[in-house]
Coordinates of C-alpha atoms in Angstrom, one line a residue:
M85 CA 208.8 123.9 188.9
L86 CA 205.5 122.0 188.9
S87 CA 205.1 119.1 191.2
L88 CA 204.4 115.7 189.5
T89 CA 200.9 115.6 191.1
R90 CA 200.1 119.1 189.7
Y91 CA 201.6 118.1 186.3
L92 CA 199.3 115.1 186.1
E93 CA 196.3 117.2 187.0
L94 CA 197.1 119.6 184.2
V95 CA 197.6 116.8 181.7
K96 CA 194.1 115.4 182.5
R97 CA 192.6 118.8 181.8
K98 CA 194.3 119.3 178.4
K99 CA 192.2 117.0 176.4
L100 CA 195.3 115.1 175.4
L101 CA 193.5 111.8 174.7
P102 CA 191.8 113.0 171.5
I103 CA 195.0 114.7 170.4
L104 CA 196.9 111.4 170.9
R105 CA 194.3 109.4 169.1
I106 CA 194.7 111.8 166.1
Q107 CA 198.5 111.5 166.4
T108 CA 198.1 107.7 166.2
T109 CA 196.1 108.1 163.0
V110 CA 198.7 110.4 161.6
I111 CA 201.6 108.0 162.2
R112 CA 199.8 105.0 161.0
S113 CA 198.6 106.8 157.9
I114 CA 202.0 108.1 157.0
E115 CA 203.5 104.6 157.4
D116 CA 200.9 103.0 155.3
F117 CA 201.2 105.7 152.6
M118 CA 205.0 105.4 152.4
V119 CA 205.0 101.6 152.2
S120 CA 202.3 101.6 149.6
H121 CA 204.5 103.9 147.5
G122 CA 207.4 101.5 147.6
F123 CA 209.5 102.9 150.4
V124 CA 211.6 100.8 152.8
Q125 CA 211.4 101.8 156.5
L126 CA 214.7 102.2 158.3
M127 CA 215.3 102.5 162.1
P128 CA 216.5 105.8 163.4
V129 CA 220.1 106.7 164.3
L130 CA 220.4 108.5 167.6
L131 CA 224.2 108.6 168.1
S132 CA 226.6 109.2 165.3
T133 CA 230.0 110.6 164.3
I134 CA 228.3 113.1 162.0
T135 CA 225.1 115.1 162.0
D136 CA 223.3 117.9 160.3
P137 CA 225.1 121.2 161.0
L138 CA 221.9 123.2 160.7
G139 CA 223.6 126.1 159.2
P140 CA 223.6 128.6 157.5
D141 CA 219.9 128.0 158.1
P142 CA 218.1 131.2 159.4
G143 CA 215.4 128.9 160.8
S144 CA 217.9 127.4 163.3
S145 CA 218.9 128.8 166.7
V146 CA 220.6 125.7 168.2
I147 CA 222.9 126.8 171.0
E148 CA 224.9 123.5 171.2
V149 CA 225.1 120.0 169.8
P150 CA 225.0 117.4 172.6
E151 CA 227.9 114.9 172.5
I152 CA 229.3 112.1 174.5
E153 CA 232.5 110.1 174.6
Y154 CA 232.1 106.3 174.3
Y155 CA 235.3 104.2 174.4
S156 CA 237.3 107.2 173.4
Q157 CA 235.1 108.0 170.4
R158 CA 233.3 111.3 170.2
L159 CA 229.6 110.8 169.3
V160 CA 226.9 113.4 168.8
L161 CA 223.1 113.2 169.1
T162 CA 221.5 113.4 165.7
Q163 CA 219.9 116.7 164.8
S164 CA 218.6 115.1 161.6
M165 CA 219.5 112.0 159.5
I166 CA 220.1 113.9 156.2
L167 CA 223.7 112.6 155.8
H168 CA 222.7 109.1 156.8
K169 CA 219.9 109.2 154.2
Q170 CA 222.3 110.1 151.4
I171 CA 224.6 107.3 152.4
A172 CA 221.7 104.8 152.5
V173 CA 220.6 105.8 149.0
A174 CA 224.2 105.5 147.9
A175 CA 224.1 101.9 149.2
G176 CA 221.3 101.0 146.8
L177 CA 218.2 101.8 148.9
D178 CA 216.3 103.9 146.4
K179 CA 213.3 104.9 148.5
I180 CA 213.6 105.1 152.3
F181 CA 211.8 106.7 155.2
I182 CA 212.4 106.9 159.0
F183 CA 210.5 108.1 162.0
S184 CA 213.5 109.9 163.3
P185 CA 213.7 111.4 166.8
N186 CA 215.8 114.6 166.8
I187 CA 217.5 116.6 169.5
R188 CA 217.9 120.3 168.8
L189 CA 218.8 122.5 171.8
E190 CA 217.1 125.6 170.6
H191 CA 217.6 129.0 172.3
E192 CA 214.9 129.8 174.9
K193 CA 213.6 132.6 172.7
R194 CA 212.1 129.9 170.4
K195 CA 209.5 129.1 173.1
S196 CA 207.4 132.0 171.9
T197 CA 207.1 130.8 168.3
G198 CA 204.6 128.1 169.3
K199 CA 206.2 125.6 166.9
H200 CA 209.7 124.8 168.3
L201 CA 210.7 121.8 170.5
I202 CA 214.1 120.6 171.7
E203 CA 213.0 117.0 171.2
F204 CA 210.7 116.0 168.4
T205 CA 210.2 113.4 165.6
Q206 CA 210.2 113.9 161.9
M207 CA 209.3 111.5 159.1
D208 CA 212.5 111.7 157.1
F209 CA 212.6 110.3 153.6
E210 CA 214.8 110.3 150.5
I211 CA 214.4 109.1 146.9
A212 CA 217.3 108.3 144.5
N213 CA 217.4 110.4 141.4
A214 CA 214.3 112.4 142.4
T215 CA 213.7 116.0 141.6
M216 CA 212.1 118.7 143.7
D217 CA 208.9 118.4 141.7
D218 CA 208.8 114.6 142.4
I219 CA 209.0 115.3 146.2
M220 CA 206.5 118.1 146.2
N221 CA 203.9 116.1 144.3
L222 CA 204.4 113.1 146.7
V223 CA 204.1 115.3 149.8
E224 CA 200.9 116.9 148.6
D225 CA 199.4 113.4 148.1
L226 CA 200.6 112.4 151.6
I227 CA 199.2 115.5 153.3
I228 CA 195.8 115.0 151.6
E229 CA 195.7 111.3 152.4
V230 CA 196.5 111.8 156.1
M231 CA 194.0 114.6 156.4
K232 CA 191.3 112.5 154.8
N233 CA 192.0 109.7 157.3
V234 CA 192.0 112.0 160.3
M235 CA 188.7 113.5 159.2
K236 CA 187.1 110.1 158.8
I237 CA 188.7 108.1 161.7
N238 CA 188.8 111.0 164.2
E239 CA 185.7 112.8 163.4
E240 CA 184.5 112.8 167.1
D241 CA 188.0 113.8 168.4
L242 CA 188.0 116.8 166.1
K243 CA 184.5 117.8 167.4
L244 CA 185.8 117.5 171.0
L245 CA 188.7 119.9 170.0
N246 CA 186.3 122.2 168.1
R247 CA 188.5 121.9 165.0
E248 CA 187.2 121.9 161.5
L249 CA 189.5 120.8 158.7
K250 CA 189.4 121.4 154.9
I251 CA 191.1 119.2 152.4
P252 CA 193.6 121.3 150.4
R253 CA 193.5 121.4 146.6
K254 CA 196.3 120.2 144.4
P255 CA 198.6 121.6 143.3
F256 CA 199.6 123.6 146.3
K257 CA 200.6 127.2 145.5
R258 CA 204.4 127.8 145.0
Y259 CA 206.4 130.9 145.8
T260 CA 210.2 131.7 146.0
S261 CA 211.7 132.9 149.2
H262 CA 212.6 136.1 147.3
E263 CA 208.9 136.7 146.6
M264 CA 208.1 136.1 150.3
V265 CA 210.7 138.6 151.5
Q266 CA 209.5 141.2 149.0
K267 CA 205.9 140.9 150.1
Y268 CA 206.2 140.3 153.9
G269 CA 209.7 141.2 154.9
E270 CA 212.7 139.2 156.1
D271 CA 210.6 137.4 158.8
W272 CA 207.9 136.4 156.3
E273 CA 206.9 133.0 157.6
F274 CA 204.2 133.8 160.2
A275 CA 202.6 136.7 158.2
A276 CA 202.5 134.6 155.0
S277 CA 201.1 131.6 156.9
L278 CA 198.3 133.8 158.3
D279 CA 197.6 135.1 154.8
H280 CA 196.8 131.6 153.5
S281 CA 194.0 129.2 154.0
E282 CA 195.8 126.1 152.5
P283 CA 199.3 124.8 152.7
F284 CA 201.8 126.3 150.2
W285 CA 205.4 125.9 149.1
V286 CA 208.3 128.3 149.4
T287 CA 211.5 127.5 147.4
C288 CA 215.1 128.6 147.0
F289 CA 216.8 129.0 150.4
K290 CA 220.5 129.5 151.1
R291 CA 220.9 126.6 153.5
E292 CA 223.2 123.8 154.5
F293 CA 225.9 122.4 152.2
Y294 CA 224.0 119.3 151.2
D295 CA 221.1 121.2 149.5
R296 CA 221.8 121.5 145.8
E297 CA 222.7 124.9 144.3
D298 CA 221.3 125.3 140.8
P299 CA 224.4 124.8 138.6
E300 CA 222.8 127.0 135.9
R301 CA 221.8 129.7 138.3
P302 CA 224.5 130.2 141.0
G303 CA 223.0 131.7 144.2
H304 CA 219.7 129.8 143.6
Y305 CA 218.9 126.6 145.4
R306 CA 216.7 123.6 144.5
N307 CA 215.1 123.2 147.9
Y308 CA 211.8 123.9 149.5
D309 CA 209.7 124.3 152.6
L310 CA 206.0 123.4 153.0
I311 CA 204.1 126.0 155.1
Y312 CA 200.9 125.4 156.9
P313 CA 198.2 128.1 156.7
E314 CA 196.5 129.9 159.6
G315 CA 199.8 131.0 161.3
F316 CA 201.0 127.4 162.0
G317 CA 204.1 127.9 159.9
E318 CA 206.7 125.5 158.6
A319 CA 205.7 121.9 158.1
L320 CA 208.5 120.4 156.2
S321 CA 212.0 121.2 154.8
G322 CA 213.8 119.4 152.0
G323 CA 215.7 119.7 148.8
E324 CA 217.6 118.1 146.0
R325 CA 221.1 117.1 147.2
E326 CA 224.6 117.8 146.3
W327 CA 226.5 114.6 145.5
E328 CA 229.7 115.7 143.8
Y329 CA 232.7 115.8 146.1
E330 CA 234.3 119.1 145.0
R331 CA 231.0 120.9 145.2
I332 CA 230.3 119.6 148.7
V333 CA 233.8 120.5 149.9
S334 CA 233.4 124.0 148.4
R335 CA 230.0 124.5 150.2
I336 CA 231.4 123.3 153.5
R337 CA 234.3 125.7 153.3
R338 CA 231.9 128.5 152.2
D339 CA 229.9 127.9 155.4
G340 CA 233.1 128.1 157.6
L341 CA 232.7 124.5 158.8
E342 CA 235.5 122.1 159.6
L343 CA 235.9 119.4 156.9
D344 CA 237.0 116.8 159.6
R345 CA 233.5 117.0 161.2
F346 CA 232.2 115.2 158.1
R347 CA 235.1 112.9 157.4
I348 CA 233.2 109.7 156.8
Y349 CA 230.5 111.4 154.7
L350 CA 233.2 113.2 152.6
E351 CA 235.1 109.9 152.1
V352 CA 231.9 108.4 150.6
A353 CA 231.5 111.4 148.3
R354 CA 235.2 111.4 147.3
M355 CA 235.0 107.7 146.3
G356 CA 232.1 108.7 144.0
F357 CA 229.4 106.7 145.8
L358 CA 226.9 109.5 146.4
I359 CA 224.2 109.8 143.8
P360 CA 221.6 112.5 143.0
S361 CA 218.7 112.3 145.3
A362 CA 216.0 114.5 146.9
G363 CA 213.9 114.2 150.1
A364 CA 212.5 116.0 153.1
G365 CA 211.7 115.8 156.8
L366 CA 208.1 116.2 157.9
G367 CA 207.7 117.2 161.6
I368 CA 205.1 114.9 163.2
E369 CA 204.3 117.2 166.2
R370 CA 203.9 120.2 163.9
F371 CA 201.5 118.2 161.7
V372 CA 199.5 117.1 164.7
R373 CA 199.5 120.7 166.1
F374 CA 198.1 122.0 162.8
L375 CA 195.4 119.2 162.6
V376 CA 194.1 119.8 166.1
G377 CA 194.5 123.6 166.0
A378 CA 196.7 123.8 169.1
K379 CA 198.0 127.3 170.1
H380 CA 201.4 125.9 171.2
I381 CA 203.1 122.7 170.1
G382 CA 203.9 121.9 173.7
D383 CA 200.2 121.5 174.3
I384 CA 200.1 118.3 172.2
Q385 CA 203.0 116.6 174.1
L386 CA 202.5 114.4 177.1
F387 CA 206.1 115.1 178.2
K388 CA 206.7 118.7 177.1
R389 CA 210.1 119.6 175.5
V390 CA 209.7 123.3 175.0
P391 CA 212.8 125.5 174.5
G392 CA 213.8 127.2 177.8
E393 CA 211.3 125.3 180.0
K394 CA 212.4 123.1 182.8
I395 CA 211.9 119.4 182.1
L396 CA 209.9 117.7 184.8
I397 CA 210.2 114.1 183.7

């Protein structure tokens, strides 16, 4: 393991300051954009009785969910705030966003992807009665706005990093996951990302129980990922949500999960409080990595949290 002195020497050589200045612009720009579009900002939840199961999501390789016992109550560290977002919307908060720290103890094999961390932040948001088209349009505007701000405010930082950016054109291209598999194979993401020069959407994934299955097309899902170009991969995941109790229970059972793990959430659904909504989570570190052109996402962190690597501090 590195000594602290050696670690600090390496940090000084990594040109972290321009990266962190760009990250500051990203966070501020996102916050300004969301507030200007009528969103209310919530504080993140770190400990909870429920969290995102992250399955059956082929993009997840989480080996365990950290939990603690506090006054005889079992609590888990949140892997995302998706279930909290649905409950918040049910409580009458129509447009919400959160800068949400997430803990996901990924398998060490994820180190080589260049995009995985065990501790990261995403800008999680949800809109009552929204459709996937509403979300995709909003996200495209957000990405373009943030990139414009970075190119203007951080022009000198981008030069220091030898990074040139190009504003993508709306609308972003859209594909289905089936089209991606047909063209690039099962592990399509990296090859497809390399094959594009602008961000693009991929829709219809068999994922967690809360993502809505199209009632008119069983086996098809109203969800989506945004993919960065140039090999940088997934930027954002989201979807329209299931809100009807029986459908949620059926999906949980289909995935082989225990209903009791989601007791409070299911009680809200059973009482008919959940409503249609849609949203997504945008990874902050992944966005910054793309903007600065970093080879590995760990290179943009002051305190690295890379799967399988020893944590120094």
